[in-house]
Amino acid sequence: MREQERQGQEAAGPGRGAPGRSGTVGDDHEGVTMGRPTEVPDAPVTPATGGGGDALPPTAGTLATGAGAATGTGARRAPEIAGAVAARRPGTARRGTADPVKSLMHRHRQLCERAVDPLEIAAGLEAHGVTDRVAARYRHRDVFSLAEELFARMPKTVTEPAAGPGAPERDVHTRAAWSLRALLPGAACVATVGVLELTEGALGGGARLAVALTGAFLALAALALALRDGPLRAGSRSPFTAPLYGCWLLGYVLYGEPLLAQVLSGGPEGPWEITPAPLLGLALSLAPAAWCAHLFSVHARRKLRGSRALEEFAAGVRPLLFGAVALHLCVLIGLLHLARLGYGSGGAFTGAAALGVLLLLARLLTGHGYPGPAIAALATACAVEALAPALILAGRLPGLHFLARPVDLLVVAGGTGAVPAVACGASALGLLITATVVLSRASAHTTARADENGTTG
């Protein structure tokens, strides 16, 4: 009996193995089975016997295992492929930046960290070329709203000092300090001219020269002290050539007109006459110039706080600049008239007024971070004033008389004072046009500059 059962199982073996072998498709798809580098043998089928010893039919799980084995290692690679696809999905999600403002904040992190209000961030962004049109790319209507969001997002590492009850008093003391220092140069000039007038005929030439040199030194020291602080402070932004150009222009106010008159008459010869009245008026105008600069800075800051667009701020700050320059010019003209009444009518009145406007604009531009145009304007005025007597002297050479023709025509039309008037007036006009452009930018009125100048208000 056992022998018959064994023979029956062997006869039934091929039938049961047929489904397992059909996964290999050895007969119909020979090319597929031959293309595999390695052949994985079918798993042995262990017959499961019931209680009566009959073999159970193969289950669906057994057929699936056989099919997976027949097609190579498909069942083993399925988890690896799924893992690779899942690993590639985060990379696809990281393409681009969902928040463009965050990237801008990281790009200008230093600016945002040190800013004490959104206005300073707006000014810094404008200095880096961010306009309202660029702000629209960051989903904001203008630079100011973009700066407000940057200021709100940036964590503050430095706590802003609370305004105590002594802040207004300290501000008043600061303004009084730089106002008094601005009066010192005029006081030194008035004292020097007064001593020279009182001692005329009593002191010799050497003593009078010593008094004049001492007064000039005191006036220059007072001028340096007045420009160290206050609205006209330039700090390290002022190049070393600026004082040299300023001294030349002030010296021409004293000696330029008499020198040009002697050169035209065939000289120079004999002692030169000085014209102290214009210099005295310019020295006295330093205090009004400081106050005009202070008013311009304060009202420009207020315009910056109330503006919602760069064009709106620029349109509001230009009248402030013109008003400050016009106010200073009116006060300067009055002081020059007073000086002429007290110390004679000599000197180039129009040239001194143009020089006062030129110096104010140059100081404003330098204090707000634009020293280049200021130095260029001062150098141009110095070159024109030095070129006038040089052309007259060169015109005396044979065949070069045409060089002196422009200066002769200018002096005939307006006198010797026309040369400094044209030199300083043209430079002041060019500098006013430049200041209208650059001082109407928000980046020229940051909190840092206003604070160090003591003009916050």
mmCIF file of N, CA and C in Angstrom, residues 25 28-36:
data_model
loop_
_atom_site.group_PDB
_atom_site.id
_atom_site.type_symbol
_atom_site.label_atom_id
_atom_site.label_comp_id
_atom_site.label_asym_id
_atom_site.label_seq_id
_atom_site.Cartn_x
_atom_site.Cartn_y
_atom_site.Cartn_z
ATOM 1 N N VAL A 25 7.918 30.929 -17.596
ATOM 2 C CA VAL A 25 7.622 31.068 -19.031
ATOM 3 C C VAL A 25 8.780 30.598 -19.891
ATOM 4 N N ASP A 28 7.259 29.603 -23.731
ATOM 5 C CA ASP A 28 6.725 30.668 -24.569
ATOM 6 C C ASP A 28 7.626 31.882 -24.618
ATOM 7 N N HIS A 29 8.335 32.264 -23.518
ATOM 8 C CA HIS A 29 9.146 33.489 -23.431
ATOM 9 C C HIS A 29 10.568 33.113 -23.099
ATOM 10 N N GLU A 30 11.172 32.435 -24.011
ATOM 11 C CA GLU A 30 12.525 31.932 -23.769
ATOM 12 C C GLU A 30 13.520 33.065 -23.694
ATOM 13 N N GLY A 31 13.277 34.141 -24.495
ATOM 14 C CA GLY A 31 14.239 35.250 -24.477
ATOM 15 C C GLY A 31 14.286 35.948 -23.150
ATOM 16 N N VAL A 32 13.173 36.001 -22.449
ATOM 17 C CA VAL A 32 13.155 36.685 -21.164
ATOM 18 C C VAL A 32 13.920 35.925 -20.122
ATOM 19 N N THR A 33 13.751 34.592 -20.098
ATOM 20 C CA THR A 33 14.445 33.795 -19.076
ATOM 21 C C THR A 33 15.927 33.720 -19.355
ATOM 22 N N MET A 34 16.316 33.758 -20.636
ATOM 23 C CA MET A 34 17.745 33.689 -20.957
ATOM 24 C C MET A 34 18.428 35.014 -20.722
ATOM 25 N N GLY A 35 17.675 36.118 -20.660
ATOM 26 C CA GLY A 35 18.302 37.419 -20.469
ATOM 27 C C GLY A 35 18.696 37.689 -19.043
ATOM 28 N N ARG A 36 18.223 36.873 -18.087
ATOM 29 C CA ARG A 36 18.581 37.134 -16.690
ATOM 30 C C ARG A 36 19.990 36.668 -16.436
#
